[in-house]
Amino acid sequence: MNLSVGYLITPTQAWYGLWDIFVYLGIAVGVVVISYFVYHVVRYRSKEDYVPTYENKNGSHDLRFVLVSTSLSIIVLIILSAGTLNAASVTFNPPATNDTVNIEVIGHQFYWQFVYPDGRSLINNLTIPAGAVVILNVTSQDVFHSFGISQFAVKIDAIPDRYNTLWFSVQQPGVYVDAIRCYELCGAGHAYMIANLTVVSQAAYQQWISQKVNG
Amino acid sequence: MQQVEAVYQKRSWLKRWLFTTYHKDIGVLYFVTSLYFAFVAGLLAALMRVQLSAPGNTFLGPTEFNSAVTAHGLIMILWFLSPLGVAFANYIVPMQIGADDLAFPRLNALSYWLFLISGMMLVMSFFMPGGGFGGGWTTYAPLSTAQYSPGPGPSLAFMGFILLCVSITVGSVNFITTILWKRAPGMGFREIPMFTWFTFFTQVLMLMAFPSLLAALLLLMSDRLLGTQFFAASSGGALLWDNLFWFFGHPEVYVVLLPAFGAILEILPTFTGRPLAARTAILVAAGFLVVPLSVYVFAHHEFVTGIPLALREGFTITTFAISVPFDVMVLSMIHSLTGGRIKLKTPMLFAIAAVIIFIIGGITGVFLASFVLDINLRGTYFVVAHFHYVMAGATIFGLFAATYYWLPKMTNHMYSERLGKLHFITSFISFNVLYFPMFLLYEMPRRIYTYQASTGWGTLNYIASIGGFVFIASQVFFLVNLLIAVRGKIPTTPNPWHAITPEWVPGVFAPAGLLKSMPNGVGNGNAEIHSEGTAAHHQHLSQRPLALASGAALTLTGLALSSWNLGLPFLGIGNPFFFAGLALLAWAVIGWAHDDMIGKFKVPDEERGERWPSISFPKVKLGIWTFLASEVLVFGSILSSYLYVRAYSTAWPAPGSIHSITIGTINTVVLLSSSLTALLALRAARSGDRRGLLAWIGLTFALGSTFLAVKGFEWYDLIYNLGFTPHSGLPGTTYFFIVGLHGAHVFAGLMVMLYIIRKAFAGKITKENHQVVELFGLYWSFVDIVWIFIFPLFYLM
């Protein structure tokens, strides 16, 4: 079994890494800004009903505050952009390796069809070898669908007359029940456009492939 | 002035509300109608929350759920949130700028009636045989085409959608002209109050965004009724729809949000007793960054459609960038509290809550802006939670704040403060209980009508549903409070908040010198608001706007129903609707023109006022220019769709795709000469030469008619001799639709010429008063220019 594939991280890992950065920074920014806001409301609260004069005692200090705090937010955005572009280099470039499987995915109202290079096709069950680079070429037979495996953080739209590509890789063999779903409203059966992901060992996959061709 | 209002209010109740053209009445109508639509869409939301509260629920079936999800989204965004902002714009903006009314009161009434009736068409589409449309508010093609969503229900819904686009175009022309042109003397750009500024930004955005949607819908209806194939799967229509829709769809988010921000920016200084922090920075951020940038972020809705990596990177950066002006606005809002003395009345509480909700929605929006993170979040409840925080939460709470803030102005009475606070606390808590769990459901697809227990999504959905029902129930406090204010139980003063924007000045309009005394940050110019002028205006009642809107609605309903039986109009059950509608439409248009001819609603244009940068423009001309700008965008969207389809498809070149150059050239010459004769007509009108005017405009009319006649001959030949029809693949589709749309514009021009000829015969066009000829000339030149773009695309290439 060949596990020495030529890549270090998968789109799944890239996504969760980026997600962590966004979640931590997002919560930090949210907590700081909202607390600061609420603190202001409490601190400057007045219980009497007075007639305001609308004088500004702060003057140019106002603008300085807004510009400085906006600059801080720009720094956060730059960090997030860098993280995004970095993750993108993993997500969109499948590593060159011999251990690659190409599968065509066709969305139908309302099921998924998986066509293998030898022409065999499976309905609502995507079977892939563990550890291999799996490249999916996704299209649709009828309307706009969206093919997603949320657990492995990959998704691409299935659009009629068009092929979109994604890649991913799973190490752990097993049957991932209902892992594949449609993420774009495609009609009455949208909620049931679900498929299983079956990850088998390399050996079992090779055997399955050869069996079918022989038989 | 108050006397005038008293006289006005003595008219019969029904007549007043059906035929009113007065901005305050129309504001009230918008307010009540949008609350009605909120009720409808809220009911649908309640049904959906019942269905989703437990896994495997069978309360709604998939078809019902999909229809509910679609109508809920459409109605909430386009028939509730946006029009509620327009309600305040109608009521408050003229008072804030010291104008007696909008620039075009009858068009304002027309906007309202189109808005109401279009919404009714959408609601009625539910009850058509085969049900309503269930493809989501995004109306993605090809699911929205006749092949996958057949029947009169979806057609009727889309026709309503089209009428709403017309309503919004008419409205934005009106508001833009009003704000540019009808400001009181001394109210320069620096003195315009924040709510009026934000209304202006909103209307400019509408003018930029809606033409693309209108174009998309016209193409879609042409597909559904005439059998053209713009959005058929084989022509790459799915992505074409995506582009057209999101070019509208993303700016629409800001269209919904900005009026609420405008209200918040009035409320914060009033209840802290200090001016806004960095007011100019807010205006620059909103006007110079958000408005232009908003159309450069649309493709972030298409990150997983397989667009090139460079585009994804680019649109990620622009989407990150658009958060910067919002940072400026929010941070200014927060800092506006510093050193103030905050009165926590109901409007202020809602305004603060709106900002907090917006912060959460904004931060999660940055998640979605990252095209890598978006991969797994797209199409899930994370998105649902995000846009409900931004669009529903920030906007509704902001507009609740606006309602409580201006209610004393609108009813002359106070609401119950205790009930208001109760409404606030229940709404704020239940809103977060409703939507925050959805962030955690980031693996659950949107718009699925049910899910399996094994997914583990049940608990969070159950919590969300509980939040939803409490949120809906807490709106009873709001309605009761509205009734308390309307029934006038609690007295108040004319300016209960001690606010300093002009609308709070006792009486209808602000007295002279008001703005002079405004302290820094709210308006520090030397504007004076006059109460003279066109008092008679308020007594104007007109039945034409209602008739015009009803006629248009009936006509389109007839067309929508015709698709029920056969693929062609003029056949089937739609007939009576169609012809009754046309008759009503004709009656309304002719009547409208007649009212103008006899000068029924003629009011002298105010001589004083701040009009920079439109100083030399008469009012109507400014309106026409604004309208033509939206027309340019409609044709721009359609022609770029054509180029897109053509580049994508292998259908070109095909036999019959390039048309007879002889006929094309003849028509080009005919149309261009008609531009020249129109110019000569204008010259004659300017020099007071009535005969010359009649001769040249008559010749223009003849040339325009020749153009259409040649077109008719050409079409007859194509269809019956050459067999080239709208069904002849993409070349046929695009040719008949685009050339036909242009022909319809020529026809409209002919109608205007008939009006001019009639008016000239009556001697009503004089040396001093020939504006209509000039405006017609503008329109006619536009029609010619469009032809110059069309001609090479169909006859040469």
XYZ file of N, CA and C in Angstrom, chain B residues 563-754:
576
model
N -49.321 31.725 -20.405
C -48.347 30.632 -20.509
C -48.931 29.346 -19.952
N -50.053 29.474 -19.289
C -50.692 28.337 -18.673
C -51.079 27.303 -19.734
N -51.703 27.810 -20.808
C -52.189 26.888 -21.819
C -51.179 26.639 -22.921
N -50.658 27.723 -23.463
C -49.781 27.582 -24.614
C -48.562 28.462 -24.427
N -47.619 28.267 -25.281
C -46.385 29.005 -25.144
C -46.455 30.438 -25.624
N -47.599 30.866 -26.119
C -47.649 32.194 -26.721
C -48.668 33.083 -26.014
N -48.407 34.362 -25.984
C -49.404 35.289 -25.446
C -50.584 35.396 -26.410
N -51.574 36.110 -26.009
C -52.795 36.328 -26.794
C -53.592 35.054 -26.958
N -53.246 34.046 -26.214
C -53.993 32.814 -26.295
C -54.267 32.351 -24.888
N -55.407 31.789 -24.669
C -55.662 31.181 -23.381
C -56.378 32.096 -22.411
N -56.310 31.675 -21.172
C -57.152 32.268 -20.148
C -56.716 33.687 -19.799
N -55.502 34.054 -20.182
C -55.011 35.386 -19.837
C -55.654 36.506 -20.634
N -56.328 36.137 -21.723
C -56.882 37.151 -22.624
C -57.652 38.294 -21.967
N -58.706 37.984 -21.201
C -59.485 39.089 -20.627
C -58.639 40.002 -19.751
N -57.768 39.422 -18.966
C -56.894 40.237 -18.123
C -56.023 41.138 -18.978
N -55.457 40.511 -20.008
C -54.506 41.236 -20.842
C -55.160 42.451 -21.492
N -56.336 42.238 -22.108
C -56.947 43.352 -22.843
C -57.567 44.376 -21.898
N -58.149 43.899 -20.789
C -58.670 44.856 -19.806
C -57.523 45.706 -19.277
N -56.410 45.064 -19.029
C -55.243 45.787 -18.536
C -54.767 46.826 -19.522
N -54.684 46.426 -20.803
C -54.233 47.370 -21.830
C -55.157 48.576 -21.896
N -56.483 48.312 -21.817
C -57.445 49.405 -21.898
C -57.257 50.370 -20.729
N -57.117 49.796 -19.545
C -56.939 50.628 -18.357
C -55.642 51.432 -18.456
N -54.615 50.755 -18.942
C -53.309 51.392 -19.108
C -53.428 52.580 -20.061
N -54.110 52.345 -21.179
C -54.254 53.412 -22.173
C -55.030 54.574 -21.572
N -56.110 54.236 -20.845
C -56.922 55.297 -20.241
C -56.074 56.119 -19.272
N -55.275 55.425 -18.469
C -54.469 56.116 -17.465
C -53.413 57.003 -18.119
N -52.753 56.463 -19.157
C -51.671 57.232 -19.787
C -52.238 58.453 -20.505
N -53.335 58.228 -21.253
C -53.924 59.354 -21.969
C -54.428 60.398 -20.962
N -55.057 59.906 -19.898
C -55.549 60.824 -18.880
C -54.429 61.613 -18.223
N -53.339 60.919 -17.965
C -52.175 61.560 -17.338
C -51.659 62.668 -18.256
N -51.528 62.310 -19.547
C -51.046 63.296 -20.510
C -52.017 64.469 -20.602
N -53.310 64.155 -20.552
C -54.326 65.201 -20.620
C -54.211 66.144 -19.412
N -54.048 65.570 -18.228
C -53.874 66.390 -17.021
C -52.697 67.344 -17.189
N -51.644 66.824 -17.797
C -50.469 67.667 -17.999
C -50.755 68.777 -18.993
N -51.473 68.390 -20.051
C -51.744 69.350 -21.120
C -52.539 70.536 -20.592
N -53.557 70.246 -19.768
C -54.352 71.352 -19.263
C -53.729 71.980 -18.021
N -52.565 71.478 -17.672
C -51.856 72.083 -16.541
C -52.555 71.898 -15.216
N -53.192 70.748 -15.063
C -53.999 70.524 -13.871
C -53.166 70.562 -12.591
N -51.986 69.990 -12.657
C -51.170 69.917 -11.444
C -49.971 70.847 -11.524
N -50.093 71.826 -12.398
C -48.957 72.709 -12.614
C -48.706 73.523 -11.352
N -47.533 73.388 -10.806
C -47.158 74.275 -9.715
C -45.905 75.010 -10.150
N -45.798 76.274 -9.805
C -44.586 76.995 -10.200
C -43.370 76.378 -9.522
N -42.333 76.155 -10.307
C -41.096 75.667 -9.699
C -40.575 76.715 -8.733
N -40.162 76.249 -7.574
C -39.600 77.195 -6.618
C -38.388 77.878 -7.223
N -38.260 79.147 -6.933
C -37.131 79.850 -7.520
C -35.902 79.775 -6.635
N -36.158 79.733 -5.331
C -35.009 79.695 -4.450
C -34.665 78.243 -4.132
N -33.471 78.002 -3.702
C -33.137 76.641 -3.288
C -31.696 76.302 -3.589
N -31.224 75.273 -2.899
C -29.861 74.794 -3.121
C -29.916 73.694 -4.153
N -29.279 73.912 -5.279
C -29.374 72.895 -6.322
C -28.030 72.422 -6.809
N -26.990 72.866 -6.181
C -25.710 72.412 -6.672
C -25.639 70.894 -6.526
N -25.169 70.134 -7.458
C -24.527 70.520 -8.710
C -25.484 70.559 -9.899
N -26.769 70.647 -9.649
C -27.707 70.594 -10.776
C -28.357 71.951 -10.976
N -27.575 73.019 -10.848
C -28.122 74.366 -10.868
C -28.868 74.668 -12.153
N -28.274 74.303 -13.289
C -28.855 74.748 -14.553
C -29.917 73.784 -15.071
N -30.190 72.734 -14.303
C -31.151 71.746 -14.769
C -32.563 72.076 -14.314
N -33.523 72.084 -15.213
C -34.906 72.083 -14.733
C -35.189 70.716 -14.100
N -36.212 70.697 -13.266
C -36.521 69.500 -12.491
C -36.746 68.257 -13.357
N -37.626 68.431 -14.369
C -38.002 67.260 -15.163
C -36.806 66.732 -15.945
N -35.952 67.659 -16.379
C -34.795 67.232 -17.149
C -33.865 66.388 -16.282
N -33.714 66.799 -15.042
C -32.888 66.028 -14.119
C -33.476 64.634 -13.939
N -34.820 64.607 -13.812
C -35.483 63.307 -13.673
C -35.261 62.438 -14.892
N -35.378 63.031 -16.091
C -35.204 62.251 -17.324
C -33.772 61.723 -17.434
N -32.818 62.555 -17.087
C -31.427 62.096 -17.136
C -31.229 60.912 -16.199
N -31.804 61.012 -14.997
C -31.671 59.911 -14.040
C -32.308 58.648 -14.595
N -33.498 58.839 -15.189
C -34.194 57.694 -15.773
C -33.364 57.074 -16.898
N -32.796 57.938 -17.758
C -32.007 57.407 -18.869
C -30.779 56.664 -18.356
N -30.230 57.129 -17.232
C -29.088 56.410 -16.655
C -29.491 54.981 -16.329
N -30.696 54.806 -15.778
C -31.116 53.438 -15.449
C -31.383 52.648 -16.724
N -31.897 53.328 -17.754
C -32.129 52.654 -19.039
C -30.823 52.177 -19.663
N -29.797 53.026 -19.539
C -28.485 52.642 -20.066
C -28.029 51.355 -19.391
N -28.269 51.271 -18.076
C -27.841 50.075 -17.347
C -28.662 48.851 -17.752
N -29.966 49.060 -18.010
C -30.792 47.927 -18.452
C -30.259 47.393 -19.778
N -30.078 48.301 -20.760
C -29.584 47.850 -22.058
C -28.159 47.322 -21.947
N -27.367 47.952 -21.078
C -26.004 47.473 -20.861
C -26.011 46.030 -20.376
N -26.898 45.749 -19.393
C -26.974 44.383 -18.867
C -27.412 43.423 -19.950
N -28.398 43.845 -20.743
C -28.934 42.936 -21.754
C -27.899 42.677 -22.846
N -27.240 43.748 -23.300
C -26.261 43.557 -24.371
C -25.061 42.755 -23.867
N -24.664 42.964 -22.612
C -23.539 42.146 -22.148
C -23.974 40.701 -21.942
N -25.254 40.493 -21.573
C -25.745 39.115 -21.511
C -25.658 38.469 -22.880
N -26.042 39.244 -23.890
C -25.987 38.735 -25.258
C -24.564 38.344 -25.631
N -23.619 39.240 -25.338
C -22.226 38.945 -25.681
C -21.737 37.726 -24.906
N -22.177 37.627 -23.641
C -21.791 36.484 -22.811
C -22.300 35.182 -23.427
N -23.598 35.187 -23.739
C -24.206 33.982 -24.301
C -23.522 33.623 -25.614
N -23.245 34.660 -26.398
C -22.666 34.421 -27.719
C -21.240 33.885 -27.614
N -20.484 34.413 -26.630
C -19.110 33.952 -26.466
C -19.090 32.520 -25.950
N -20.061 32.189 -25.136
C -20.091 30.883 -24.502
C -20.535 29.800 -25.483
N -21.411 30.221 -26.416
C -22.100 29.243 -27.241
C -21.346 28.967 -28.526
N -21.648 27.812 -29.101
C -21.055 27.486 -30.387
C -22.061 27.723 -31.517
N -23.192 28.363 -31.172
C -24.261 28.543 -32.153
C -23.905 29.590 -33.210
N -22.899 30.422 -32.921
C -22.545 31.450 -33.887
C -21.271 31.054 -34.611
N -21.033 31.436 -35.832
C -22.057 31.984 -36.712
C -22.960 30.863 -37.227
N -24.197 31.197 -37.421
C -25.144 30.189 -37.899
C -25.906 30.787 -39.053
N -26.475 29.933 -39.898
C -27.290 30.489 -40.983
C -28.417 31.316 -40.384
N -28.588 32.504 -40.863
C -29.664 33.348 -40.361
C -29.273 34.191 -39.173
N -28.042 34.011 -38.644
C -27.689 34.801 -37.465
C -27.232 36.203 -37.852
N -26.853 36.379 -39.117
C -26.531 37.726 -39.581
C -27.621 38.143 -40.551
N -28.213 39.288 -40.271
C -29.419 39.651 -40.991
C -29.109 40.558 -42.178
N -30.117 40.683 -43.031
C -29.943 41.420 -44.275
C -29.385 42.808 -44.012
N -28.195 43.022 -44.525
C -27.534 44.293 -44.268
C -28.272 45.434 -44.965
N -28.954 45.122 -46.068
C -29.685 46.177 -46.774
C -30.782 46.742 -45.889
N -31.608 45.827 -45.360
C -32.704 46.286 -44.507
C -32.152 46.997 -43.283
N -31.119 46.415 -42.690
C -30.521 47.010 -41.500
C -30.019 48.408 -41.775
N -29.361 48.587 -42.910
C -28.808 49.892 -43.228
C -29.926 50.902 -43.484
N -30.961 50.461 -44.213
C -32.093 51.365 -44.455
C -32.629 51.868 -43.120
N -32.841 50.957 -42.209
C -33.413 51.335 -40.923
C -32.480 52.235 -40.121
N -31.187 51.963 -40.210
C -30.232 52.804 -39.502
C -30.311 54.228 -40.037
N -30.349 54.346 -41.357
C -30.425 55.683 -41.963
C -31.727 56.371 -41.548
N -32.827 55.604 -41.592
C -34.128 56.176 -41.222
C -34.094 56.708 -39.786
N -33.552 55.888 -38.894
C -33.589 56.275 -37.484
C -32.651 57.451 -37.217
N -31.477 57.423 -37.856
C -30.548 58.522 -37.618
C -31.097 59.830 -38.186
N -31.769 59.748 -39.351
C -32.349 60.999 -39.879
C -33.435 61.519 -38.945
N -34.138 60.574 -38.281
C -35.192 61.035 -37.381
C -34.595 61.796 -36.203
N -33.363 61.486 -35.841
C -32.694 62.262 -34.796
C -32.490 63.699 -35.254
N -32.097 63.805 -36.516
C -31.865 65.131 -37.082
C -33.156 65.932 -37.114
N -34.244 65.301 -37.569
C -35.514 66.029 -37.637
C -36.004 66.392 -36.240
N -35.720 65.514 -35.257
C -36.114 65.843 -33.880
C -35.372 67.087 -33.409
N -34.124 67.167 -33.803
C -33.315 68.338 -33.448
C -33.886 69.603 -34.090
N -34.291 69.467 -35.369
C -34.873 70.614 -36.065
C -36.206 71.013 -35.431
N -36.950 70.000 -34.971
C -38.205 70.296 -34.281
C -37.935 71.124 -33.037
N -36.889 70.745 -32.319
C -36.541 71.481 -31.107
C -36.152 72.915 -31.442
N -35.419 73.068 -32.538
C -35.013 74.416 -32.942
C -36.235 75.269 -33.246
N -37.178 74.656 -33.971
C -38.401 75.385 -34.304
C -39.153 75.762 -33.031
N -39.205 74.809 -32.074
C -39.928 75.087 -30.831
C -39.270 76.230 -30.077
N -37.958 76.235 -30.096
C -37.218 77.264 -29.366
C -37.492 78.647 -29.928
N -37.665 78.713 -31.248
C -37.895 80.035 -31.838
C -39.384 80.336 -31.924
N -40.198 79.480 -31.322
C -41.636 79.755 -31.282
C -42.336 79.520 -32.607
N -41.710 78.734 -33.471
C -42.267 78.485 -34.803
C -43.163 77.247 -34.743
N -44.469 77.473 -34.579
C -45.365 76.351 -34.350
C -45.492 75.465 -35.581
N -45.607 76.109 -36.760
C -45.703 75.320 -37.991
C -44.467 74.463 -38.201
N -43.319 75.103 -38.008
C -42.058 74.367 -38.172
C -41.998 73.182 -37.229
N -42.409 73.435 -35.985
C -42.394 72.371 -34.993
C -43.263 71.210 -35.452
N -44.494 71.570 -35.880
C -45.423 70.519 -36.309
C -44.858 69.742 -37.490
N -44.259 70.484 -38.435
C -43.735 69.830 -39.636
C -42.609 68.871 -39.266
N -41.666 69.346 -38.452
C -40.489 68.515 -38.165
C -40.847 67.351 -37.254
N -41.723 67.621 -36.270
C -42.068 66.519 -35.370
C -42.912 65.498 -36.138
N -43.740 66.006 -37.090
C -44.524 65.101 -37.940
C -43.601 64.211 -38.761
N -42.546 64.832 -39.287
C -41.594 64.064 -40.101
C -40.873 63.029 -39.226
N -40.520 63.448 -38.015
C -39.875 62.504 -37.083
C -40.790 61.323 -36.824
N -42.079 61.635 -36.621
C -43.056 60.588 -36.375
C -43.114 59.631 -37.566
N -43.131 60.231 -38.768
C -43.194 59.401 -39.973
C -41.968 58.503 -40.074
N -40.807 59.064 -39.776
C -39.574 58.264 -39.864
C -39.573 57.141 -38.826
N -40.010 57.478 -37.614
C -40.093 56.458 -36.572
C -41.041 55.342 -36.970
N -42.199 55.739 -37.542
C -43.163 54.725 -37.982
C -42.572 53.883 -39.105
N -41.837 54.533 -40.017
C -41.198 53.793 -41.108
C -40.261 52.745 -40.539
N -39.509 53.175 -39.524
C -38.568 52.241 -38.892
C -39.306 50.992 -38.421
N -40.411 51.221 -37.719
C -41.156 50.074 -37.187
C -41.781 49.254 -38.312
N -42.235 49.939 -39.357
C -42.858 49.227 -40.470
C -41.826 48.334 -41.166
N -40.639 48.883 -41.410
C -39.582 48.088 -42.031
C -39.254 46.886 -41.161
N -39.197 47.162 -39.836
C -38.940 46.089 -38.878
C -40.011 44.996 -38.998
N -41.261 45.436 -39.097
C -42.360 44.487 -39.201
C -42.228 43.637 -40.455
N -41.892 44.303 -41.567
C -41.690 43.596 -42.832
C -40.564 42.583 -42.688
N -39.469 43.030 -42.061
C -38.302 42.170 -41.882
C -38.665 40.943 -41.042
N -39.399 41.173 -39.952
C -39.780 40.070 -39.061
C -40.701 39.090 -39.783
N -41.643 39.650 -40.560
C -42.573 38.798 -41.294
C -41.794 37.879 -42.228
N -40.850 38.499 -42.914
C -40.030 37.750 -43.866
C -39.227 36.662 -43.149
N -38.632 37.048 -42.034
C -37.808 36.098 -41.275
C -38.628 34.920 -40.776
N -39.793 35.249 -40.207
C -40.573 34.197 -39.556
C -41.251 33.299 -40.579
N -41.890 33.928 -41.574
C -42.737 33.126 -42.463
C -42.028 32.646 -43.715
N -41.016 33.374 -44.183
C -40.331 32.923 -45.395
C -39.044 32.179 -45.088
N -38.326 32.650 -44.054
C -37.036 32.029 -43.773
C -37.088 31.080 -42.585
N -38.224 31.081 -41.873
C -38.355 30.157 -40.754
C -37.425 30.483 -39.587
N -37.037 31.739 -39.480
C -36.156 32.157 -38.384
C -37.021 32.814 -37.311
N -37.258 32.105 -36.206
C -38.196 32.584 -35.184
C -37.482 32.701 -33.838
N -38.199 33.201 -32.821
C -37.588 33.258 -31.483
C -37.167 31.890 -30.981
N -37.682 30.845 -31.603
C -37.328 29.501 -31.156
C -36.117 28.954 -31.891
N -35.580 29.742 -32.832
C -34.467 29.228 -33.645
C -33.156 29.335 -32.883
N -33.075 28.660 -31.774
C -31.822 28.621 -31.030
C -31.419 29.985 -30.508
N -30.190 30.056 -30.053
C -29.738 31.295 -29.438
C -29.721 32.490 -30.381
N -29.276 32.319 -31.635
C -29.300 33.493 -32.518
C -30.713 34.063 -32.659
N -31.712 33.192 -32.765
C -33.089 33.670 -32.890
C -33.568 34.331 -31.616
N -33.309 33.643 -30.521
C -33.659 34.144 -29.202
C -33.196 35.571 -28.982
N -31.880 35.761 -29.140
C -31.283 37.036 -28.787
C -31.724 38.127 -29.757
N -31.800 37.776 -31.043
C -32.177 38.792 -32.028
C -33.568 39.340 -31.740
N -34.545 38.442 -31.633
C -35.929 38.922 -31.494
C -36.111 39.659 -30.175
N -35.457 39.175 -29.123
C -35.667 39.837 -27.844
C -35.072 41.243 -27.824
N -33.815 41.345 -28.240
C -33.143 42.639 -28.099
C -33.697 43.650 -29.085
N -33.853 43.224 -30.338
C -34.397 44.144 -31.332
C -35.838 44.510 -30.975
N -36.580 43.531 -30.438
C -37.954 43.799 -30.030
C -38.023 44.808 -28.896
N -37.133 44.680 -27.950
C -37.124 45.621 -26.825
C -36.814 47.029 -27.313
N -35.881 47.116 -28.236
C -35.582 48.420 -28.815
C -36.804 48.962 -29.551
N -37.470 48.071 -30.302
C -38.676 48.487 -31.026
C -39.735 49.034 -30.071
N -39.858 48.403 -28.903
C -40.825 48.890 -27.918
C -40.472 50.304 -27.468
N -39.198 50.581 -27.382
C -38.779 51.938 -27.008
C -39.111 52.926 -28.114
N -38.927 52.493 -29.374
C -39.307 53.363 -30.493
C -40.804 53.655 -30.421
N -41.581 52.608 -30.137
C -43.031 52.776 -30.048
C -43.397 53.780 -28.957
N -42.733 53.668 -27.802
C -43.003 54.629 -26.721
C -42.683 56.043 -27.186
N -41.606 56.178 -27.954
C -41.251 57.488 -28.496
C -42.347 58.025 -29.408
N -42.938 57.149 -30.228
C -44.027 57.572 -31.119
C -45.200 58.109 -30.299
N -45.499 57.450 -29.188
C -46.601 57.899 -28.336
C -46.322 59.306 -27.790
N -45.071 59.513 -27.365
C -44.725 60.843 -26.851
C -44.883 61.875 -27.953
N -44.528 61.503 -29.196
C -44.657 62.455 -30.309
C -46.112 62.808 -30.551
N -46.999 61.809 -30.425
C -48.429 62.112 -30.582
C -48.858 63.165 -29.568
